[in-house]
Coordinates of C-alpha atoms in Angstrom, one line a residue:
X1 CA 99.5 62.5 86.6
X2 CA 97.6 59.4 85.6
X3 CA 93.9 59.3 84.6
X4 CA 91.4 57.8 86.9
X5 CA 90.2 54.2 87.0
X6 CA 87.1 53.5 84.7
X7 CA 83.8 53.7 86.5
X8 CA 80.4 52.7 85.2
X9 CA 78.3 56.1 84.6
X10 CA 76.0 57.4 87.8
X11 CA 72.4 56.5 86.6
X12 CA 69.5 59.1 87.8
X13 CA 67.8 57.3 90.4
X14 CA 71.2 56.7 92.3
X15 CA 71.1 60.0 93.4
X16 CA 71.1 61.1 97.3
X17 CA 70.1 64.1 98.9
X18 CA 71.3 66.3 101.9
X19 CA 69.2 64.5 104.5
X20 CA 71.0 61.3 105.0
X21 CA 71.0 60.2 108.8
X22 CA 74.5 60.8 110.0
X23 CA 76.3 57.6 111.6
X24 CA 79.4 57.0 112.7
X25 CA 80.8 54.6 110.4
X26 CA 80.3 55.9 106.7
X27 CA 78.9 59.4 106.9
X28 CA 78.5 62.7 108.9
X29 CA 77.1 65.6 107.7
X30 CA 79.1 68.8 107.5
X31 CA 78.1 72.5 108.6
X32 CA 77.2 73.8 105.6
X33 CA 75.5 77.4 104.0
X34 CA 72.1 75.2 103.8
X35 CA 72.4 74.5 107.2
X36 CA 72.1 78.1 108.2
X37 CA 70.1 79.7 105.3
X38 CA 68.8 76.9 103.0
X39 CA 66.4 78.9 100.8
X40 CA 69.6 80.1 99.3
X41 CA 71.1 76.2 97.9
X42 CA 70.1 75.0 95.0
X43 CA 69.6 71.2 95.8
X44 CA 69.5 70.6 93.0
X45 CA 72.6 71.5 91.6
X46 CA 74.4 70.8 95.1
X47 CA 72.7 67.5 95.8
X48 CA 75.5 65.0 96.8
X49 CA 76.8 63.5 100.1
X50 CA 79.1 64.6 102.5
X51 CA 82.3 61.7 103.5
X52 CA 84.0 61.2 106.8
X53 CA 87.3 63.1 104.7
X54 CA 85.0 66.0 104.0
X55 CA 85.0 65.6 100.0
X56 CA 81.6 65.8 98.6
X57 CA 80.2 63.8 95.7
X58 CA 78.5 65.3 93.2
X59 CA 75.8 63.9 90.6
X60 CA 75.3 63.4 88.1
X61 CA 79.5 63.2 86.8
X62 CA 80.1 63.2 83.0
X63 CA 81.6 60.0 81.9
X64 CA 82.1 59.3 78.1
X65 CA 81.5 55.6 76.6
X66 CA 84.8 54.2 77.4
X67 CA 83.9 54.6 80.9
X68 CA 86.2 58.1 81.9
X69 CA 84.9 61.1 83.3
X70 CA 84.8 64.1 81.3
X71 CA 84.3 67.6 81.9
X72 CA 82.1 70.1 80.4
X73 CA 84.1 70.2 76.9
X74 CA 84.5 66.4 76.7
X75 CA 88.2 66.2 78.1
X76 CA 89.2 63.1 79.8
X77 CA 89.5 64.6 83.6
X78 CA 92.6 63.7 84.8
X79 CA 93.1 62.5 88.4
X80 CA 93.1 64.9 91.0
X81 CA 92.2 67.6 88.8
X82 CA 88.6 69.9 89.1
X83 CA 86.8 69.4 86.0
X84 CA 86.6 73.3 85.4
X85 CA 90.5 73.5 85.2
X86 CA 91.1 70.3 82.4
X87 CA 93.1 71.3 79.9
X88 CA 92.4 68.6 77.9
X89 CA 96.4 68.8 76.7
X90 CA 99.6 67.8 78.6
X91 CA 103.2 68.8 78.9
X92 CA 104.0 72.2 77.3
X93 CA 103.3 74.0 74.2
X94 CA 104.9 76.8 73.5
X95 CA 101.8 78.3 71.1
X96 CA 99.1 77.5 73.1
X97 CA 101.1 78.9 76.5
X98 CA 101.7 82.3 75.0
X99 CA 98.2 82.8 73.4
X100 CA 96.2 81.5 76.5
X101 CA 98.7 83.8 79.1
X102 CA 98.1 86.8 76.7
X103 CA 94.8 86.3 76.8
X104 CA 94.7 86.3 80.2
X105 CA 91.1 86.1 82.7
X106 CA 89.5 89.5 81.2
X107 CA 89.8 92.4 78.8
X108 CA 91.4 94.7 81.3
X109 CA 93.8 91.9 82.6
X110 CA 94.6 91.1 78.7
X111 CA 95.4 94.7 78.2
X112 CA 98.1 94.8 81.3
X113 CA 99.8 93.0 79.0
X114 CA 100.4 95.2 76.2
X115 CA 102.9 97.0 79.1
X116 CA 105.5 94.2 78.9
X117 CA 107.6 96.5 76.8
X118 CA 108.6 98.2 79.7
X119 CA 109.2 95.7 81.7
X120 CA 112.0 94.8 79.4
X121 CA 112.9 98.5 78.8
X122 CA 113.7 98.7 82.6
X123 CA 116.3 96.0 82.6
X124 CA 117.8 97.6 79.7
X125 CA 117.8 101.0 81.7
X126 CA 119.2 99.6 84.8
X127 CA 121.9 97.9 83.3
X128 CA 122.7 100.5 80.2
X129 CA 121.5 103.3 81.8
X130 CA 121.5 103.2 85.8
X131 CA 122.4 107.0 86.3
X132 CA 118.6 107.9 84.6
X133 CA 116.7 107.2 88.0
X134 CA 113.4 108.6 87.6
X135 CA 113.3 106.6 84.1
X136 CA 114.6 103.3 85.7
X137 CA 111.9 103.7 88.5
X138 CA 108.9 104.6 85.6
X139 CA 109.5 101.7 83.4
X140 CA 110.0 99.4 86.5
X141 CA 106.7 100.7 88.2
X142 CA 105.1 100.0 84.7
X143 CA 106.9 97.2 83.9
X144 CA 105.7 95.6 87.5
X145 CA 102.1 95.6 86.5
X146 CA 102.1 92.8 83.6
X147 CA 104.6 90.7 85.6
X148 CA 102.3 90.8 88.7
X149 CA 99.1 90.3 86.5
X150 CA 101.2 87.0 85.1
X151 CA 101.6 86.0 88.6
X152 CA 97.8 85.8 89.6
X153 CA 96.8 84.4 86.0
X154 CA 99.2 81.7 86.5
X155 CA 97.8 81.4 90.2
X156 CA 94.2 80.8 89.4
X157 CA 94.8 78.2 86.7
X158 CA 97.3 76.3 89.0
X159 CA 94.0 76.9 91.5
X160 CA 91.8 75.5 88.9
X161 CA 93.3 72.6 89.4
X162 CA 92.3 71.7 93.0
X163 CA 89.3 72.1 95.2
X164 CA 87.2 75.4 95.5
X165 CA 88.6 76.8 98.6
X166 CA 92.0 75.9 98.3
X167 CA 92.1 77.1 94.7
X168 CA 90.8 80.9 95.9
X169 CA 93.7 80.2 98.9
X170 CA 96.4 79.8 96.6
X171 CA 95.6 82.2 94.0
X172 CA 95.3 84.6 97.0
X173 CA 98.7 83.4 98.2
X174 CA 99.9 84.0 94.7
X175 CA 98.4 87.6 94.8
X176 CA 100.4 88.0 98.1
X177 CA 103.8 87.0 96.7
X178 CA 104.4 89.9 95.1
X179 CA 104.1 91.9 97.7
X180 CA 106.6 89.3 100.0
X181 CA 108.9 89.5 97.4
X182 CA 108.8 93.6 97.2
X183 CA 108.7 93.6 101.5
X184 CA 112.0 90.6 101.6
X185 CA 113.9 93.4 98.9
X186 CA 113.1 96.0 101.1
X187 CA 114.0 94.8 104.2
X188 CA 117.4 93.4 103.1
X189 CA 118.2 97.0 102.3
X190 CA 118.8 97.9 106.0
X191 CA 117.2 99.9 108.4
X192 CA 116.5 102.5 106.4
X193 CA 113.7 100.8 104.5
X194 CA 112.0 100.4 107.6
X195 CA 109.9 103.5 107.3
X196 CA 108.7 102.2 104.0
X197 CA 108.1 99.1 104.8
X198 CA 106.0 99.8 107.7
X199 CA 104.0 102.4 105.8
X200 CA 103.4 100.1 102.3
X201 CA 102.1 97.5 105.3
X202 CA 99.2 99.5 106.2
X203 CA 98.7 101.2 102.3
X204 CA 98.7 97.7 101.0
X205 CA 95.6 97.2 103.6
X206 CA 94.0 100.3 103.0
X207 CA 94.5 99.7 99.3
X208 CA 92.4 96.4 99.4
X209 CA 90.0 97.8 101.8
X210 CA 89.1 100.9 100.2
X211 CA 90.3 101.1 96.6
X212 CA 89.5 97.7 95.7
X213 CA 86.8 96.9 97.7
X214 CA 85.2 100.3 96.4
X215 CA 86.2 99.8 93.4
X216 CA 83.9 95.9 93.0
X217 CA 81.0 97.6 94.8
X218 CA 81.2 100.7 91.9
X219 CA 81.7 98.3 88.8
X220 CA 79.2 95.4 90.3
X221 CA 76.6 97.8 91.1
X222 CA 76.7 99.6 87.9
X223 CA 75.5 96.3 85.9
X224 CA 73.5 94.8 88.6
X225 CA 71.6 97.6 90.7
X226 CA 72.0 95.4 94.1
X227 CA 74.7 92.6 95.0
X228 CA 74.6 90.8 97.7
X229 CA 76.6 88.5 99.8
X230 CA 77.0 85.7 102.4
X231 CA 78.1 86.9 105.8
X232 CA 80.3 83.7 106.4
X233 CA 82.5 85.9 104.1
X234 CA 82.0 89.7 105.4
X235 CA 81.5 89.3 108.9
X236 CA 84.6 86.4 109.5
X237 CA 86.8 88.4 106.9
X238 CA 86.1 92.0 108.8
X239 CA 86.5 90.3 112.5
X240 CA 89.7 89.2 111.4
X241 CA 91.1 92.7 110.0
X242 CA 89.8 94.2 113.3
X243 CA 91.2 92.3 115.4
X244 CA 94.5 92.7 113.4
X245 CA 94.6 95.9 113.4
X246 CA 94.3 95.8 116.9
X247 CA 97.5 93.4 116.7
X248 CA 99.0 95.8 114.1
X249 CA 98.8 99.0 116.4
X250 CA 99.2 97.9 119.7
X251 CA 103.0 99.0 119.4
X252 CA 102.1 101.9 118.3
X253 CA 99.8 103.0 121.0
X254 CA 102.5 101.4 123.8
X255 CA 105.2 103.7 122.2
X256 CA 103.5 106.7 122.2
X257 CA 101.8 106.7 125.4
X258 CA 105.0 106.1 127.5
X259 CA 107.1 108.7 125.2
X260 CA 107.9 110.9 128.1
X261 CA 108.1 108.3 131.0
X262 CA 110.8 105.6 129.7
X263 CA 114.0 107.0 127.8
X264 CA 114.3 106.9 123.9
X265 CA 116.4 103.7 123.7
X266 CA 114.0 101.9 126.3
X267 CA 111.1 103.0 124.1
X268 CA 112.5 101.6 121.2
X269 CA 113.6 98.6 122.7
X270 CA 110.1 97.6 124.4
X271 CA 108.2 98.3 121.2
X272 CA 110.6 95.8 119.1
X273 CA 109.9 93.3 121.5
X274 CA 106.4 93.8 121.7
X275 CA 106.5 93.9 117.8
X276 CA 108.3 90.4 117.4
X277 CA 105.6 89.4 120.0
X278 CA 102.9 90.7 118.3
X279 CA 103.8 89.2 114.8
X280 CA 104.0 85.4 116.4
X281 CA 100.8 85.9 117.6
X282 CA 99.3 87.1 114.2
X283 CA 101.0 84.5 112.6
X284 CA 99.4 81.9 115.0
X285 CA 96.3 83.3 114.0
X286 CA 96.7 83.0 110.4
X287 CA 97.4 79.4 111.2
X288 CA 93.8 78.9 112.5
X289 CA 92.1 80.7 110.2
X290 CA 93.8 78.7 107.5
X291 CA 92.4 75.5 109.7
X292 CA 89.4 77.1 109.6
X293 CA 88.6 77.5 106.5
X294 CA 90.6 74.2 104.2
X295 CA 89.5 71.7 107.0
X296 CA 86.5 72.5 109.6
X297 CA 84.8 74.8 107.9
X298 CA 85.2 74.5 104.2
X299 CA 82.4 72.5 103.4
X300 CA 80.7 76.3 104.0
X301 CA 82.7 78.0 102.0
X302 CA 82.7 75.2 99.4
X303 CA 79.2 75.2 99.2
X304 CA 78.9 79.6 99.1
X305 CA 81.9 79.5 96.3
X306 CA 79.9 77.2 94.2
X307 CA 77.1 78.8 94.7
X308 CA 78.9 82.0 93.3
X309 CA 79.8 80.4 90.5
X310 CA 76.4 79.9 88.8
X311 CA 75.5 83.9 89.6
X312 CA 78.1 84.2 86.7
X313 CA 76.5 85.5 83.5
X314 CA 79.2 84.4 81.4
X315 CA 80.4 81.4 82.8
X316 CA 79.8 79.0 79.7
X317 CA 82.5 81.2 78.2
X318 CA 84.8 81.3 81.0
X319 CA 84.7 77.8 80.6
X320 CA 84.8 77.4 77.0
X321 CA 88.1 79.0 77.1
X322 CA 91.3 77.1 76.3
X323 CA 93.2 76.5 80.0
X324 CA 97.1 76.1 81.0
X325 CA 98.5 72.5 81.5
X326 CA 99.5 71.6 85.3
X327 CA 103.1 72.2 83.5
X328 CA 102.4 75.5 81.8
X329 CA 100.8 76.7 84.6
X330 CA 104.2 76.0 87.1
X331 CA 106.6 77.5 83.8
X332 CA 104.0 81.0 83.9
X333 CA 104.7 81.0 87.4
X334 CA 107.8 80.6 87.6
X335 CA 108.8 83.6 84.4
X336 CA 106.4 85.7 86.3
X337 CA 108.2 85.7 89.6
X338 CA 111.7 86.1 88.0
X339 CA 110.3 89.4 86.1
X340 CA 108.8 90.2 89.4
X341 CA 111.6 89.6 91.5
X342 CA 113.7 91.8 89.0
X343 CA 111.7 94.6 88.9
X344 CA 111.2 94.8 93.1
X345 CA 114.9 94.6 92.9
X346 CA 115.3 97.9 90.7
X347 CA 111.9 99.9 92.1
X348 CA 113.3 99.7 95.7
X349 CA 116.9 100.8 95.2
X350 CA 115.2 104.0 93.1
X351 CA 112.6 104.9 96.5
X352 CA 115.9 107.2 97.8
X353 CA 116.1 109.0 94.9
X354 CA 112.4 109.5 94.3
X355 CA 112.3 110.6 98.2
X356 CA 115.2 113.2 98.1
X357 CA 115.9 114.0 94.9
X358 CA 112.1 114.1 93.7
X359 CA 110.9 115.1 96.8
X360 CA 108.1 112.7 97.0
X361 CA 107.0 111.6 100.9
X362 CA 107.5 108.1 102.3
X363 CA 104.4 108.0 103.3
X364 CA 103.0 108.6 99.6
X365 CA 105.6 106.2 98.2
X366 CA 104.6 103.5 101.2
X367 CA 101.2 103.7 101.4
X368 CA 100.2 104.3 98.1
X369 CA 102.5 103.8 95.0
X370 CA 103.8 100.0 96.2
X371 CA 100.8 99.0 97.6
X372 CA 99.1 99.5 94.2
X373 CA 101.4 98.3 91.9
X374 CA 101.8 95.4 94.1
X375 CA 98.3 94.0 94.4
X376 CA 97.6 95.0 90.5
X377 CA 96.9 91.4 89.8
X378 CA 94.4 91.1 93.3
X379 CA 92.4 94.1 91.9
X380 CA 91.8 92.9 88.5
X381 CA 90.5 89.3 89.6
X382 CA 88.4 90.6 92.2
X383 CA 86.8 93.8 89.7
X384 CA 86.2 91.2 87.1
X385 CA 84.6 88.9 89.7
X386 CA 82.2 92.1 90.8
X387 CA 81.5 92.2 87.2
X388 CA 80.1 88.5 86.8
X389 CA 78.1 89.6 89.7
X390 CA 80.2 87.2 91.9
X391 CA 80.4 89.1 95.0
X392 CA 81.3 85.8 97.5
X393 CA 84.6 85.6 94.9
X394 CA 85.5 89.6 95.1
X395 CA 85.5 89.5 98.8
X396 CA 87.2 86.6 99.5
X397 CA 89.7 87.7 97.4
X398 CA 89.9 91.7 99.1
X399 CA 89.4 90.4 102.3
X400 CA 91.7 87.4 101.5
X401 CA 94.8 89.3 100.6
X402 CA 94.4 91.9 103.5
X403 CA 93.9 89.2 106.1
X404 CA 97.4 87.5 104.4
X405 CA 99.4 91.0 104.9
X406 CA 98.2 91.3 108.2
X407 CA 98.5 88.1 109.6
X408 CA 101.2 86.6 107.3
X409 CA 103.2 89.0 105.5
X410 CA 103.4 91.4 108.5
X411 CA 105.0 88.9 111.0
X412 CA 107.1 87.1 107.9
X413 CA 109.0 90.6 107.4
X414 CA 109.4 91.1 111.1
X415 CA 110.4 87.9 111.6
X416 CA 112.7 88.0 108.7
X417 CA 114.2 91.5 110.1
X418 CA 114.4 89.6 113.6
X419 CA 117.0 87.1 112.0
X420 CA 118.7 90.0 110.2
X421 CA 119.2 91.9 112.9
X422 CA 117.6 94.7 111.6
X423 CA 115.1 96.6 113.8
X424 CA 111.7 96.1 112.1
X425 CA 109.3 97.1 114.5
X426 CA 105.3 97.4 114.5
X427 CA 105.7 101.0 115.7
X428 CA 103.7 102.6 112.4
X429 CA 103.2 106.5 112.4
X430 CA 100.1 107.7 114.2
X431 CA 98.7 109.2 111.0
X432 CA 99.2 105.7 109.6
X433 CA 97.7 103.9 112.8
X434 CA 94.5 106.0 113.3
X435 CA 93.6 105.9 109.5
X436 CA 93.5 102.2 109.3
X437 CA 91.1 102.1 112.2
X438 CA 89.1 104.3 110.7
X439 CA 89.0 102.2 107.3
X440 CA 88.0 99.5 109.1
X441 CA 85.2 100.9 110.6
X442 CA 84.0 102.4 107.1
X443 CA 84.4 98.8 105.6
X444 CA 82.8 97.1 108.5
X445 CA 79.5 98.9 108.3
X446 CA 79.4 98.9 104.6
X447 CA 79.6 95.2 104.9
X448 CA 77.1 94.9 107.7
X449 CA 73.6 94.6 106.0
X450 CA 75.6 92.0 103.2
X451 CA 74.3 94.0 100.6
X452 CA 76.3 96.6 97.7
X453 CA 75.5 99.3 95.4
X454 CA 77.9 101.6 93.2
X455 CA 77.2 104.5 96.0
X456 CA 78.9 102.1 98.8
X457 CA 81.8 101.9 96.6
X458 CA 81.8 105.3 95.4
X459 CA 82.1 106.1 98.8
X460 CA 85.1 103.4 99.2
X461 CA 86.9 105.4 96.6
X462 CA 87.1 108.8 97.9
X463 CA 88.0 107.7 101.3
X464 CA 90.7 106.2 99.7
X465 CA 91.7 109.3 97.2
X466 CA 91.5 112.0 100.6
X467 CA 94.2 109.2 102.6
X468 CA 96.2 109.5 99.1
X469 CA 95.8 113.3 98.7
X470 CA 96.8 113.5 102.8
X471 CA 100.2 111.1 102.3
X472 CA 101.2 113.2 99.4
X473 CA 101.2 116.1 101.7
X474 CA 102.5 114.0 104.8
X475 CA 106.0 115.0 105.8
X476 CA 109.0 112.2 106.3
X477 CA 108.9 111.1 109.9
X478 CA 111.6 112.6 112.2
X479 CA 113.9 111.2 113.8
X480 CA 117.0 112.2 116.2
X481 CA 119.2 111.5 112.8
X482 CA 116.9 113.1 110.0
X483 CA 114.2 112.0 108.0
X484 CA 112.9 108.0 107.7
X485 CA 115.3 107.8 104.8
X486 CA 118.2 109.4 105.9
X487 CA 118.4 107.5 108.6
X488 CA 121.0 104.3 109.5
X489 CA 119.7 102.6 112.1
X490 CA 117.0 104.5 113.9
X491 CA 114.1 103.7 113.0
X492 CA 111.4 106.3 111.6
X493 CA 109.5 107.4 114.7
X494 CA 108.4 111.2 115.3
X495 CA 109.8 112.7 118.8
X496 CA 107.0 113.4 120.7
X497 CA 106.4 115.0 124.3
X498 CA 104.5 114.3 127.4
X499 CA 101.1 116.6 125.9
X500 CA 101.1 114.5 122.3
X501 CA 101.4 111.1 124.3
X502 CA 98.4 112.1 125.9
X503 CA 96.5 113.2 123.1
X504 CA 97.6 109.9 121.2
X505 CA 96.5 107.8 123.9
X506 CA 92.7 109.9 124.3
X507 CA 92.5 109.4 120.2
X508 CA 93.5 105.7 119.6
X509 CA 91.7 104.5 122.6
X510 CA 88.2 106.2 121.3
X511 CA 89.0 104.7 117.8
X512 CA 89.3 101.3 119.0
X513 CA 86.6 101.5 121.8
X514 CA 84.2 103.0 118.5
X515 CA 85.1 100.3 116.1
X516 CA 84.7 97.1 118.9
X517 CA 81.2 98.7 119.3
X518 CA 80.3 98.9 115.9
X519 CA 81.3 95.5 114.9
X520 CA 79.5 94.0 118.2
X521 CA 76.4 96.2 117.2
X522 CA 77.0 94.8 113.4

């Protein structure tokens, strides 16, 4: 990366404001937050003009007397790079890369790391000591937590180096490989690992939903009495999870309501195809909300983000803080997904012994062990963002990484299985179906008024503890070889008759009939 050509210094009076006539052949103006609420822009701090490529200009830009724009700290801004993420360094250095990844984005995110002990205890125990199981699968639960904390520090100073959106995209993204990583290791292990799969699915939305979610709302409104939000983030980010879910459980509901009428292997059969179906769609649909937000609409978001970032109590010393290369950043990356990838490997070949030899449910293990160790990283950034009274930021990062498992994560593993020949279908346990509807209802109204307090999230919390306490009593699913786990090559759906085909049917049907009323009435 070069540095940018020298450019005189913007004076004062060469400033422009938002209300430029649009014309066809230098500017049009962009669909912005101002446009729909603009008591809440400060034009003053956002005053620039909108190009035809949909970058804005800001003023006034920093330049130092040889002509170069700076940043805040006086570091020469190298091309391409956001001011906020200059490093003011190059290359890699080995000092400054250890001391600004231990140091990580906050206090509780800097103390993850004092657990990297274990993650190099459970390489020594799988490889010296593979026959101790329940120690191999504690160190590697524990040691997962630094390793995926790595992976998201890494992500948002690789983010700081491009635009707003974008930035929150990737570092989302890089919240969400984890979680591919842990559902690729899982799925290569055969059918049997379908159960679990399909079940850390749904607990790693549930997770983001209710224990993370709940968990901002309780931090943010114990230091501010009242947070609020823009509802270009809540009410885009909950359409999308309902209509998701709607995509997530329609093989469910199809499998259950013909149990009775079509034969087993029919059943089966249908709902894989529908499943593989299903996931193309979502995956489509991930597509255009990714359109939606980098390209037509992210002048909005930009504009919300930013806005964000001045809520920030703290943010001269956020940015005061010494920041990762464009190099060091890609080298964190990269040593946080090999530790990663290593300890996914060992926790999932361990999930057979915890189930039978430790007696510990699938569902438990599925939808609430992975899914938080696996988003560790997710829930840090977004708590510490509830903190700085940055709501906009929290949500888009909850919202964010349950919209990616949904609609990209869910159709890459069934897709994935599809190739593999392995049977991964969408056809989740009822129990699992029903409570994520109703999660999504909880959420949606919560988010309605665009307003939080610590009771909200509270609230969030002990949903989330009741579906916890409920799994660990939740049998293994049954199937016409045994349990989920036991299995090779059925996959984990209960045997139902006629009556409990019916009752499913009555049951989901209400749920989704309540929850498209409540978001139309929202």
């Amino acid at each position: 990366m070069s540095h940018p050509d020298h450019q005189p210094p913007v004076h004062p009076d060469h400033s422009t404001s938002h209300h430029h006539p649009a014309t066809a052949t230098n500017r049009i103006s962009v669909f912005t937050r101002g446009d729909r609420n603009p008591d809440l822009i400060d034009h003053e701090k956002t005053a620039g003009e909108h190009h035809l490529d949909g970058t804005k200009e800001k003023h006034p830009l920093r330049y130092n007397d040889a002509g170069q724009q700076i940043n805040h700290l006086g570091h020469v801004v190298t091309r391409y790079v956001h001011p906020d993420g200059e490093s003011g360094r190059k290359y890699f250095h080995p000092w400054h890369f250890l001391r600004i990844c231990f140091r990580s984005t906050s206090t509780a995110s800097k103390l993850t790391n004092l657990l990297w002990p274990f993650t190099i205890a459970a390489m020594i125990m799988h490889f010296a000591f593979p026959e101790h199981h329940l120690w191999v699968f504690i160190t590697c639960y524990l040691g997962m937590v630094p390793a995926a904390n790595l992976v998201g520090f890494a992500g948002q100073e690789l983010a700081r180096k491009i635009p707003k959106v974008a930035g929150v995209i990737l570092e989302t993204t890089f919240g969400s490989i984890v979680e591919i990583i842990l559902f690729m290791v899982l799925i290569a292990g055969g059918n049997k690992n379908v159960a679990v799969i399909r079940a850390a699915i749904l607990g790693s939305i549930l997770a983001n939903l209710l224990f993370c979610l709940g968990t901002c709302f309780f931090i943010g409104g114990i230091f501010h009495p009242q947070q609020t939000f823009h509802e270009a983030i809540s009410e885009v980010g909950s359409n999308l999870m309902l209509v998701a879910a709607v995509g997530l459980v329609i093989p469910t509901i199809f499998y259950n309501s013909l149990t009775g009428r079509l034969s087993p292997d029919m059943l089966e059969t249908e709902a894989l195809r529908i499943s593989r179906a299903a996931a193309i769609i979502l995956f489509v649909a991930f597509c255009v909300y990714l359109w939606f937000q980098v390209r037509s609409h992210h002048g909005l978001y930009e504009d919300i983000l930013e806005a964000d970032e001045e809520r920030d109590h703290d943010r001269h010393k956020d940015l005061a803080k010494d920041k990762l290369t464009f190099t060091e950043s890609c080298v964190a990356v990269a040593v946080a997904l090999v530790f990663v990838s290593f300890m996914a490997v060992f926790l999932v070949q361990q999930i057979e012994f915890m189930v039978h030899e430790r007696n510990i449910s699938d569902a438990f293990i599925g939808l609430i062990l992975v899914p938080i160790v696996e988003k560790a990283s997710e829930h840090l950034t977004a708590v510490d963002e509830a903190y700085d009274n940055q709501m906009n930021f929290a949500l888009s990062h909850v919202l964010g990484a349950s919209i990616q498992t949904a609609l990209l994560n869910t159709p890459l593993v069934v897709i994935v299985g599809w190739g593999l020949g392995i049977d991964m279908s969408l056809n989740f346990e009822l129990f699992d179906a029903v409570v994520l509807i109703l999660a999504i209802i909880v959420v949606g109204n919560f988010l309605r008024d665009e307003k939080s307090d610590y009771l909200e999230g509270a609230l969030c919390v002990m949903v989330y503890v009741l579906v916890a306490v409920t799994a660990w009593y939740y049998p293994n699913p049954i199937t016409t070889n045994g349990t989920a786990s036991a299995e090779n090559g059925v996959n984990g759906t209960l045997v139902s008759g006629d009556a409990n085909a019916t009752v499913v049917h009555e049951v989901v049907a209400r749920l989704v009939k309540k929850a498209l009323e409540e978001m139309a009435g929202g």
